[in-house]
XYZ file of C-alpha atoms in Angstrom:
685
model
C 16.496 10.434 -21.785
C 19.282 7.929 -22.676
C 17.955 5.508 -25.239
C 21.165 3.746 -25.274
C 19.466 0.726 -23.278
C 16.851 0.210 -25.562
C 19.327 0.406 -28.286
C 21.398 -2.288 -26.993
C 19.974 -5.795 -27.942
C 22.388 -7.482 -25.650
C 23.698 -6.707 -22.023
C 22.765 -6.105 -18.351
C 21.125 -2.597 -17.482
C 20.185 -1.121 -13.894
C 16.594 -0.699 -13.400
C 14.075 -0.321 -10.787
C 11.462 -2.574 -9.150
C 8.046 -0.684 -9.651
C 6.061 -2.748 -6.898
C 4.300 -1.076 -4.269
C 6.644 -2.303 -1.916
C 8.527 -0.360 0.748
C 11.828 -2.081 -0.422
C 12.027 -0.421 -3.913
C 14.872 -2.549 -5.227
C 17.613 -1.646 -7.553
C 17.505 -4.482 -10.371
C 20.233 -5.392 -13.052
C 18.033 -6.583 -15.993
C 19.681 -9.068 -18.370
C 18.754 -8.608 -22.271
C 19.570 -11.060 -25.466
C 18.661 -10.186 -28.655
C 16.562 -7.285 -27.502
C 14.560 -9.288 -24.907
C 14.795 -9.448 -21.301
C 16.002 -13.008 -20.007
C 16.639 -12.546 -16.381
C 16.310 -10.102 -13.428
C 18.606 -9.942 -10.478
C 19.117 -7.503 -8.016
C 21.882 -4.869 -8.403
C 24.555 -5.721 -5.567
C 25.853 -2.029 -5.882
C 22.439 -0.723 -4.351
C 23.444 0.403 -0.805
C 20.179 -1.148 0.992
C 18.660 -3.921 -1.226
C 22.290 -5.231 -1.910
C 21.552 -7.539 -4.952
C 18.462 -9.362 -2.908
C 15.118 -9.328 -4.491
C 11.744 -11.324 -4.069
C 10.348 -14.059 -6.103
C 7.770 -11.733 -7.254
C 10.489 -9.518 -9.352
C 12.465 -12.604 -10.035
C 10.044 -13.960 -12.178
C 8.419 -10.734 -13.674
C 9.856 -11.692 -17.010
C 6.764 -14.680 -17.244
C 4.651 -11.313 -16.509
C 6.268 -9.156 -19.271
C 6.255 -11.568 -21.800
C 2.738 -13.177 -20.909
C 1.212 -14.476 -23.825
C -2.180 -12.944 -22.248
C -0.819 -9.016 -22.481
C -2.634 -6.680 -23.961
C -1.238 -5.506 -27.613
C -3.649 -2.983 -28.959
C -6.587 -1.180 -28.427
C -10.156 -2.894 -27.755
C -13.542 -1.907 -28.233
C -16.194 -3.679 -26.067
C -18.700 -5.726 -28.281
C -20.508 -7.864 -25.717
C -22.184 -7.420 -22.325
C -20.072 -5.694 -19.622
C -18.202 -8.345 -17.793
C -18.046 -10.860 -20.947
C -14.855 -9.727 -21.755
C -16.013 -9.791 -25.440
C -13.790 -7.322 -27.452
C -12.675 -6.298 -31.126
C -9.580 -4.752 -32.121
C -9.588 -0.886 -32.830
C -6.889 1.577 -33.672
C -5.459 4.295 -30.898
C -6.879 6.782 -33.412
C -10.333 5.388 -32.772
C -9.805 4.928 -29.026
C -8.638 8.460 -28.543
C -11.509 10.080 -30.657
C -14.321 8.003 -28.967
C -13.137 8.796 -25.404
C -12.428 12.523 -26.099
C -15.828 12.640 -27.888
C -17.710 11.050 -24.973
C -15.960 13.197 -22.740
C -16.435 16.475 -24.256
C -20.357 15.776 -24.442
C -20.096 15.046 -20.852
C -17.877 18.138 -19.800
C -20.791 19.713 -22.066
C -23.829 18.835 -20.179
C -25.667 20.038 -16.905
C -23.720 17.496 -14.748
C -20.401 18.470 -16.587
C -16.842 16.939 -16.192
C -17.502 15.979 -12.678
C -19.385 13.079 -13.571
C -16.118 11.751 -14.947
C -14.112 9.988 -12.289
C -10.608 8.815 -12.710
C -9.536 5.805 -10.621
C -5.732 4.993 -9.949
C -3.437 3.882 -7.573
C 0.228 2.409 -7.467
C 0.260 -0.564 -9.154
C 3.211 0.947 -10.896
C 5.189 2.938 -8.124
C 6.830 5.197 -10.779
C 5.835 9.146 -9.434
C 5.697 10.499 -13.095
C 3.327 7.962 -14.446
C 1.130 7.692 -11.344
C 1.306 11.047 -10.128
C 2.040 13.275 -13.110
C 0.134 13.782 -16.332
C -2.642 12.166 -15.360
C -3.337 14.405 -12.065
C -2.445 17.280 -14.453
C -4.691 16.120 -17.367
C -7.986 15.446 -14.815
C -7.290 18.783 -12.992
C -7.518 20.624 -16.660
C -10.472 18.573 -17.458
C -12.333 19.426 -14.225
C -13.032 15.529 -13.091
C -14.028 14.566 -9.851
C -10.944 13.822 -7.827
C -10.203 10.679 -6.156
C -9.384 10.445 -2.255
C -6.218 8.207 -2.604
C -6.963 6.145 1.076
C -7.148 2.530 0.329
C -3.298 1.695 1.748
C -1.613 3.777 4.254
C -3.902 6.736 5.021
C -5.376 5.991 8.612
C -2.262 4.971 9.959
C -0.218 7.975 8.198
C -2.304 10.499 10.044
C -2.371 8.803 13.261
C 1.542 8.662 13.103
C 1.481 12.521 11.807
C -0.459 13.825 14.989
C 2.521 11.997 17.098
C 5.725 12.364 15.254
C 4.606 15.278 12.500
C 4.868 13.189 9.196
C 6.145 10.408 7.512
C 9.550 10.268 9.371
C 11.128 7.761 11.022
C 14.416 5.652 11.561
C 16.877 5.212 8.635
C 16.378 1.343 8.079
C 20.050 0.939 7.223
C 20.390 2.030 10.652
C 18.342 -0.244 12.374
C 21.108 -3.215 12.221
C 22.379 -1.509 15.672
C 18.981 -2.388 17.307
C 18.979 -4.871 20.188
C 15.354 -5.508 19.773
C 13.386 -5.416 16.708
C 9.496 -5.558 17.273
C 7.514 -6.529 13.963
C 3.976 -5.231 14.737
C 1.396 -6.241 12.320
C 3.744 -6.528 9.386
C 4.695 -9.867 7.376
C 7.898 -8.474 6.698
C 9.184 -11.782 5.113
C 6.543 -11.153 2.445
C 6.221 -7.700 2.176
C 9.429 -6.196 3.551
C 12.420 -8.461 3.362
C 15.181 -6.416 3.726
C 14.046 -5.119 6.888
C 14.084 -8.957 7.726
C 17.885 -9.073 6.233
C 18.805 -6.183 8.294
C 17.205 -7.732 11.288
C 18.889 -11.108 10.788
C 22.383 -9.166 10.571
C 21.001 -7.661 13.964
C 20.094 -11.037 15.543
C 23.558 -12.491 14.985
C 24.881 -9.722 16.753
C 22.866 -10.840 19.768
C 19.324 -8.894 18.960
C 16.201 -10.605 19.771
C 12.981 -10.164 16.989
C 9.684 -10.284 18.348
C 6.639 -10.410 16.138
C 3.135 -9.450 17.427
C 0.614 -10.111 14.584
C -2.986 -11.926 14.147
C -1.366 -14.686 12.292
C 1.433 -17.280 12.680
C 2.856 -16.138 9.472
C 6.532 -16.258 7.642
C 7.349 -13.716 9.675
C 5.871 -14.636 12.862
C 7.515 -18.072 12.168
C 10.991 -16.898 11.775
C 11.006 -14.651 14.941
C 12.537 -15.388 18.532
C 9.148 -14.784 19.929
C 5.639 -14.544 18.244
C 2.883 -12.720 20.173
C -0.682 -13.538 18.732
C -3.206 -10.594 19.393
C -6.537 -10.494 18.831
C -7.452 -8.107 15.562
C -8.046 -4.459 16.085
C -6.745 -4.719 19.595
C -3.266 -3.695 19.451
C -4.017 -0.013 20.745
C -4.710 -1.647 23.855
C -1.609 -3.628 24.096
C 0.218 -0.486 23.036
C -1.473 1.447 26.102
C -0.512 -1.973 28.541
C 2.918 -1.763 27.788
C 2.904 2.200 28.958
C 1.224 1.198 32.158
C 4.263 -1.034 32.918
C 6.629 1.473 31.594
C 5.538 4.124 34.092
C 4.692 1.843 36.776
C 8.028 0.323 36.793
C 10.506 3.371 36.022
C 11.037 2.327 32.595
C 10.717 5.614 30.906
C 13.416 8.128 30.044
C 12.300 10.983 32.027
C 14.858 13.356 30.521
C 13.699 12.524 27.158
C 9.895 13.106 27.954
C 10.773 16.492 29.669
C 12.937 17.675 26.643
C 11.149 16.190 23.574
C 7.737 15.598 24.099
C 4.406 17.183 25.302
C 2.083 15.461 27.518
C 3.864 12.628 29.400
C 2.368 13.808 32.640
C -1.097 13.305 30.877
C -0.216 9.971 29.584
C 1.397 8.748 32.640
C -2.538 9.287 34.308
C -4.164 8.228 31.610
C -2.659 4.561 31.052
C -3.703 3.793 34.353
C -7.149 2.617 33.197
C -4.879 0.055 31.029
C -3.585 -2.369 33.611
C -2.126 -6.120 32.246
C -5.247 -8.017 33.263
C -7.674 -5.644 31.436
C -5.566 -5.449 28.279
C -5.121 -9.175 28.443
C -8.952 -9.617 28.446
C -8.966 -7.343 25.093
C -6.033 -8.384 23.408
C -5.850 -12.192 23.833
C -2.114 -11.507 25.081
C -1.561 -13.528 28.433
C -0.505 -10.888 31.593
C 2.917 -12.764 31.734
C 3.619 -11.999 28.287
C 2.284 -8.350 28.496
C 4.858 -7.706 31.324
C 7.578 -9.836 29.520
C 7.038 -7.748 26.356
C 7.035 -4.109 28.413
C 10.163 -4.866 30.372
C 12.173 -6.415 27.358
C 11.282 -2.999 25.644
C 11.854 -0.930 28.466
C 15.168 -2.470 29.342
C 16.642 -2.865 25.872
C 18.299 -0.148 23.854
C 18.581 0.420 20.754
C 14.956 -0.926 20.374
C 12.872 -0.511 17.350
C 9.621 -0.734 16.000
C 8.401 -1.773 12.499
C 5.077 -0.440 12.360
C 2.983 -2.364 9.656
C 0.234 -1.732 7.565
C -2.227 -4.415 9.361
C -3.312 -2.903 12.564
C -4.240 0.383 10.387
C -6.794 -1.306 7.975
C -9.346 -1.279 11.175
C -12.194 1.102 11.901
C -9.630 2.071 14.795
C -6.780 2.182 12.499
C -5.463 5.795 13.108
C -5.647 5.597 16.970
C -3.898 2.037 16.816
C -1.101 3.260 15.005
C -0.677 6.858 16.921
C -0.741 4.742 20.139
C 2.369 2.235 18.770
C 3.788 5.391 17.676
C 4.307 6.845 21.293
C 6.279 3.976 22.577
C 9.738 5.182 21.162
C 9.274 8.410 23.092
C 8.662 6.537 26.491
C 12.035 5.017 26.647
C 13.998 7.554 24.829
C 14.695 5.326 21.652
C 14.908 8.358 19.061
C 18.228 9.325 20.373
C 19.767 5.965 20.239
C 21.201 4.898 16.834
C 18.894 2.605 15.368
C 16.404 2.650 17.819
C 13.107 4.254 17.340
C 10.560 3.262 14.753
C 9.152 3.412 11.136
C 5.598 3.258 9.853
C 6.578 4.935 6.705
C 9.788 7.287 5.657
C 8.065 8.934 2.797
C 8.114 12.474 4.230
C 11.990 12.439 3.438
C 11.337 12.004 -0.357
C 8.456 14.445 -0.822
C 8.610 15.676 -4.116
C 7.208 19.202 -5.445
C 3.870 18.017 -5.368
C 2.423 21.111 -6.897
C 5.114 21.058 -9.893
C 4.063 17.560 -10.346
C 0.429 17.445 -10.468
C -0.400 21.223 -11.324
C -3.690 21.794 -9.435
C -3.547 25.362 -10.625
C -4.713 23.823 -14.071
C -8.186 22.949 -12.485
C -10.736 25.747 -13.061
C -12.901 24.858 -10.311
C -12.707 22.857 -6.728
C -14.310 19.847 -7.885
C -15.924 17.196 -5.731
C -13.815 14.658 -4.214
C -14.635 10.607 -3.906
C -13.140 8.362 -1.554
C -11.576 5.607 -3.807
C -12.378 2.985 -0.904
C -16.323 3.785 -1.316
C -16.225 3.281 -5.242
C -18.891 0.624 -5.280
C -21.283 3.557 -3.332
C -20.367 6.221 -5.607
C -21.133 4.061 -8.655
C -24.472 3.449 -7.609
C -25.172 7.100 -6.137
C -28.319 8.291 -8.291
C -27.841 11.677 -7.474
C -24.865 13.436 -9.217
C -24.052 10.193 -10.923
C -21.012 9.262 -12.252
C -21.093 8.800 -15.753
C -17.848 7.751 -17.030
C -14.716 6.153 -15.253
C -11.037 6.038 -16.167
C -9.029 3.387 -14.714
C -5.080 2.947 -14.654
C -2.540 1.240 -12.210
C -5.687 -0.301 -10.230
C -7.720 -3.233 -10.663
C -10.634 -2.239 -8.535
C -12.801 -5.046 -9.490
C -10.525 -7.433 -7.236
C -8.613 -4.606 -4.829
C -11.512 -2.665 -3.595
C -13.803 -3.560 -0.677
C -17.746 -4.379 -1.131
C -16.194 -6.081 -4.478
C -19.811 -7.214 -5.174
C -21.403 -3.802 -4.794
C -18.108 -2.543 -7.174
C -18.390 -5.054 -9.653
C -22.723 -3.839 -9.696
C -21.560 -0.463 -10.641
C -18.990 -1.371 -13.251
C -21.844 -3.557 -15.084
C -23.893 -0.235 -15.642
C -24.679 0.222 -19.317
C -24.732 3.810 -18.991
C -21.417 3.698 -17.209
C -18.816 4.800 -19.906
C -15.312 2.805 -18.541
C -12.227 3.129 -19.780
C -9.139 0.861 -18.376
C -5.464 1.090 -19.121
C -3.457 -2.054 -18.003
C -1.295 -4.523 -19.187
C -3.747 -7.607 -18.928
C -7.684 -7.886 -19.429
C -7.981 -7.604 -15.527
C -11.551 -8.101 -13.879
C -11.883 -4.415 -14.158
C -11.112 -4.114 -17.638
C -13.870 -6.778 -18.546
C -16.449 -4.361 -17.619
C -14.802 -1.467 -20.066
C -16.008 0.013 -23.061
C -12.596 0.877 -24.223
C -9.380 -0.814 -23.093
C -5.834 0.639 -23.703
C -2.461 -1.030 -23.711
C 0.001 -0.099 -21.500
C 3.913 -0.430 -21.190
C 5.722 -2.140 -18.292
C 7.716 -0.103 -16.077
C 10.711 -1.645 -18.090
C 9.334 0.392 -21.228
C 9.323 3.785 -19.599
C 11.469 6.438 -18.053
C 10.348 7.481 -14.535
C 11.100 8.574 -11.026
C 11.125 5.948 -8.143
C 11.024 7.198 -4.405
C 10.881 4.470 -1.640
C 8.958 5.267 1.526
C 11.080 2.875 3.510
C 14.739 3.584 2.445
C 16.225 7.517 1.905
C 16.981 6.709 -2.219
C 15.513 8.112 -5.271
C 15.968 6.350 -8.185
C 15.594 6.576 -11.982
C 14.414 4.217 -14.564
C 15.277 4.588 -17.820
C 13.582 2.212 -20.704
C 15.314 -1.032 -21.161
C 13.053 -2.348 -23.889
C 10.692 -1.038 -26.562
C 7.288 -0.741 -25.741
C 5.325 -3.831 -25.943
C 3.265 -4.056 -29.573
C 1.063 -0.687 -29.301
C 1.213 -0.301 -25.822
C 1.921 3.334 -24.268
C 2.588 4.876 -21.016
C 0.317 6.502 -18.651
C 2.252 9.891 -19.471
C 1.608 9.826 -23.326
C -1.615 8.514 -23.447
C -2.744 11.914 -21.106
C -0.577 13.754 -23.273
C -2.885 12.157 -26.277
C -5.772 12.542 -24.748
C -5.004 16.341 -23.844
C -4.325 16.884 -27.425
C -7.852 15.208 -28.491
C -9.583 17.215 -26.050
C -8.267 20.587 -27.257
C -5.944 21.513 -24.363
C -3.168 23.397 -25.078
C -1.362 24.181 -21.783
C 2.147 23.546 -21.648
C 2.211 21.347 -18.392
C 0.175 19.142 -20.318
C 2.714 18.715 -23.120
C 5.900 18.358 -21.106
C 8.149 15.357 -21.502
C 9.035 13.012 -18.790
C 12.467 14.418 -18.393
C 11.150 18.108 -17.684
C 8.423 16.455 -15.407
C 11.282 14.708 -13.657
C 13.279 17.848 -13.076
C 10.222 19.930 -11.860
C 9.272 17.209 -9.372
C 13.128 17.055 -7.737
C 13.080 21.192 -7.709
C 11.481 21.119 -4.306
C 12.325 23.849 -1.845
C 9.989 22.653 0.709
C 12.180 19.490 1.029
C 15.951 20.637 1.501
C 17.073 16.752 1.830
C 16.575 16.388 -1.924
C 19.121 19.295 -2.861
C 21.554 18.354 -5.224
C 19.561 15.465 -6.313
C 19.226 15.720 -10.162
C 18.215 14.031 -13.365
C 21.536 14.307 -15.062
C 23.140 12.927 -11.600
C 20.334 9.984 -11.540
C 20.987 9.380 -15.184
C 24.775 8.595 -14.381
C 24.306 6.865 -11.147
C 20.868 5.596 -11.129
C 20.258 6.219 -7.577
C 21.125 8.864 -4.677
C 20.479 9.103 -0.989
C 18.874 11.852 0.106
C 20.503 14.092 2.842
C 18.568 12.782 5.993
C 19.222 13.926 9.533
C 18.121 11.897 12.602
C 14.553 12.598 13.409
C 15.078 14.928 16.211
C 17.974 16.655 14.716
C 15.288 19.265 13.436
C 11.932 20.693 14.837
C 9.379 18.012 14.310
C 6.397 19.532 11.915
C 3.672 18.848 15.100
C 2.489 22.167 16.158
C 4.702 22.145 19.442
C 7.886 21.026 17.539
C 7.853 18.167 19.803
C 6.653 14.314 20.156
C 2.817 15.029 20.819
C 2.008 12.120 23.213
C -0.935 14.789 24.176
C -2.522 16.261 20.808
C -4.540 19.557 21.263
C -4.773 18.999 17.292
C -6.074 15.827 17.255
C -9.265 17.114 20.326
C -9.961 19.991 17.768
C -10.588 17.042 15.322
C -12.932 15.423 17.407
C -10.471 12.704 18.807
C -9.363 11.897 21.954
C -6.038 14.274 22.754
C -4.413 11.250 24.314
C -4.123 7.724 22.429
C -6.729 5.484 23.540
C -8.244 1.930 22.810
C -11.661 2.266 20.762
C -13.150 -1.042 19.823
C -14.109 -2.057 16.596
C -17.506 -1.113 14.975
C -20.137 -3.842 15.078
C -20.125 -5.633 11.736
C -23.148 -7.840 12.477
C -24.238 -11.167 13.977
C -20.965 -13.574 12.504
C -18.795 -14.794 15.088
C -15.386 -14.942 13.403
C -13.246 -11.838 12.828
C -11.871 -11.898 9.189
C -8.455 -10.737 7.945
C -7.842 -10.972 4.158
C -4.196 -10.301 4.351
C -1.214 -10.304 1.798
C 0.397 -13.562 0.631
C 3.967 -14.273 -0.713
C 3.911 -14.261 -4.447
C 1.282 -11.575 -5.465
C 1.259 -8.023 -4.646
C -2.499 -7.224 -4.475
C -3.924 -8.304 -7.791
C -0.176 -8.031 -9.814
C 0.555 -11.111 -10.577
C -2.539 -12.980 -9.209
C -3.572 -14.064 -12.814
C 0.529 -14.779 -14.057
C 0.523 -18.759 -14.147
C 4.057 -18.821 -12.633
C 3.182 -17.090 -9.549
C 0.083 -19.148 -8.980
C 2.267 -22.125 -9.435
C 4.050 -20.631 -6.331
C 1.444 -19.575 -4.300
C -0.740 -22.767 -5.027
C -3.837 -22.233 -3.668
C -5.978 -19.704 -1.415
C -6.544 -21.107 1.903
C -8.404 -19.804 5.100
C -6.440 -20.375 8.240
C -8.585 -21.241 10.948
C -7.975 -22.351 14.522
C -8.618 -26.300 15.421
C -11.205 -25.297 18.057
C -13.366 -23.211 15.451
C -13.002 -25.793 12.860
C -14.282 -28.704 15.156
C -17.245 -26.956 16.132
C -18.019 -26.673 12.187
C -17.152 -29.927 11.464
C -14.154 -28.717 9.331
C -11.268 -30.773 8.710
C -7.953 -29.305 7.013
C -8.036 -29.617 3.462
C -11.713 -28.820 3.502
C -13.433 -26.495 0.801
C -15.382 -24.245 3.154
C -18.001 -21.183 2.431
C -16.869 -18.001 3.931
C -19.529 -15.264 4.210
C -21.765 -12.562 5.513
C -24.220 -10.093 4.169
C -21.934 -8.718 2.016
C -21.034 -11.595 -0.054
C -19.435 -15.122 -0.017
C -16.304 -16.973 -1.206
C -14.886 -20.461 -1.236
C -11.321 -21.592 0.080
C -9.617 -24.330 1.315
C -9.262 -24.537 5.212
C -5.910 -24.604 6.912
C -6.740 -25.985 10.404
C -4.226 -25.687 13.182
C -3.349 -22.977 15.563
C -1.904 -20.228 13.452
C -4.621 -17.948 14.461
C -6.621 -17.720 18.002
C -9.945 -18.953 18.356
C -12.494 -16.390 16.840
C -10.190 -15.458 13.729
C -9.714 -16.373 10.292
C -7.295 -15.233 7.894
C -6.866 -15.666 4.196
C -3.923 -14.650 2.029
C -3.677 -13.058 -1.073
C -6.236 -11.218 -3.795
C -6.524 -14.229 -6.145
C -7.617 -14.033 -9.689
C -11.191 -14.590 -11.123
C -8.905 -16.790 -13.814
C -8.188 -18.978 -10.476
C -11.277 -20.319 -10.103
C -13.434 -17.448 -9.816
C -14.427 -18.033 -6.345
C -12.031 -16.418 -4.017
C -12.923 -13.095 -4.364
C -12.113 -12.044 -0.476
C -12.937 -8.476 -0.954
C -16.550 -9.666 -1.476
C -16.798 -9.896 2.612
C -14.939 -6.618 3.330
C -16.718 -3.738 4.685
C -16.508 -0.282 2.831
C -16.613 1.933 6.052
C -14.270 4.381 6.684
C -11.427 4.451 9.269
C -11.213 6.825 12.424
C -8.445 8.859 10.423
C -7.179 9.661 6.937
C -10.605 8.487 5.185
C -8.369 5.158 5.371
C -9.730 1.455 4.538
C -11.283 -1.245 7.080
C -10.651 -4.160 5.200
C -9.620 -6.213 8.183
C -12.792 -5.088 10.371
C -15.457 -7.780 8.222
C -16.988 -10.380 10.548
C -18.177 -13.572 8.553
C -19.446 -16.747 9.428
C -17.575 -20.058 8.051
C -19.185 -23.730 6.989
C -18.027 -26.683 4.760
C -18.850 -26.005 0.996
C -20.990 -29.655 1.040
C -21.852 -29.509 -2.407
C -18.186 -29.710 -3.113
C -17.288 -32.590 -0.249
C -18.587 -35.609 -2.739
């Protein structure tokens, strides 16, 4: 790979934002004397056009944070104490390989080893490449990667055949933008930029959410909805569209399956019934349905929020049916986006090499990590964590930490910082940042593939995921060629994807020259959909065979116990999950962890704005500052952000979240927990 960027101590160099964010911005990185001194957006990127968020603009604070790990560490004190001593890479690799060889040769076998990772860095080679290859060859247990968008993606797939939606660049033509369960100002800022351009041309912006967040305040109309009831609202809109002749009958006949069955089915969701479920006034349901049914092009940005419930898959499926009823998929800028990752799907088999596995090993849902670590039958004996911080991000955090504290669990963490998870590790390995790596990036929103070439030398003795897994393969005595491949070879293999003709013509050589390339994406309905019928499936026999209702249906949330308040721990503006939550600059920008409460709920508990409150249920508790007002409906409380233990240690919101699995896709149910709230009296003096 072109190492000239590293070799040049001064200048401006192209780069890619590595964060798990739909926008995946093109960046320009300014170097002076070999160090990054400024990060800007790349104005030549066709979608992100030079605009970037504060998280990334201040990323130099993270790269050069004095707390960044420089060397491998070996634990010297109790688990969780953060007591370590420096060791060499040779000692670290030898220790890991020795422990794993012993486990692999034992009666429990290599399945007693579990890799735990996610998308702390979205580079596809570092995240899905050599690590997956290594653990396939080792025969370790496999992780079900379902903590984020799994439930909604499966619900959307039943309807539309996969992660295929509107080209976001075309949504500038939409006259109605519905942001449904997405705080896009904080989590998809360029969709907001596009919508703002459309608004200047007369478009309206509607936000449907559980919290009057930054996006809701920016919108023309905010519709607050009770958590977990979004499917009922979608079905109520369908009732009105059918009843008032606002559907596109020609489109339904030609492009869908089951519209007559759906027409009958939604009669059980009249506006008065839906209003009682959702908390949305009857008049607003009529107004919204008529606005949607009479405006073209209309576009729905389906967010992650609604899918993080027990009924999340079905909810996303219900919302995904709406554009078909009004024929919006044929109108430029109309339709919907849940995710667009299907357009950029790489050669998964070539990237991950499942053929290296000698047997079909067990699969463990990452949402159930706490339970898995505490399971006495077929116990996990070793855990390897990279690109993730489960002690903060996983549900039922107290259970996760109890498992991590097991003295008989040999844990290795590869990260940039001594995270909350790393403090429980036996060995900690220092990781490179994305700016020190070669990697390939694919957005799950826009249609561009991007190349990251290293801009700076690795920090201290830090190594990339790819390099560490190559070294571990050597230490284990694995000599298969796929475990020795370079990053460049893996990128070429991943891009050689006969199953995805949209990537045809995108090559490593071309990306090296231009940094990004757009896939050859046709409008959604230009080709047959990947549903069994090849059409939009309003009625799904596949769902019926899987044990679900064939038609979109409102299913109430699971009973989460006696506590009166629904608890939604959503994202904040300056962190991305736990990334940046331990960095001083980003903490100062976000200020403090808060709990948004309705004034009626606060008054009933004698809570005033700014009071420190205790939030609890049977799983755990945390303490937050009350933000009292009308930003949430009565019966709902909302927190924002995953705060590091370093920020006081009492804001662990995932101590409260259930580790139940959603209705589809083995997804998470972070937003379906219930809590009680009271003044933290011992802190009120």
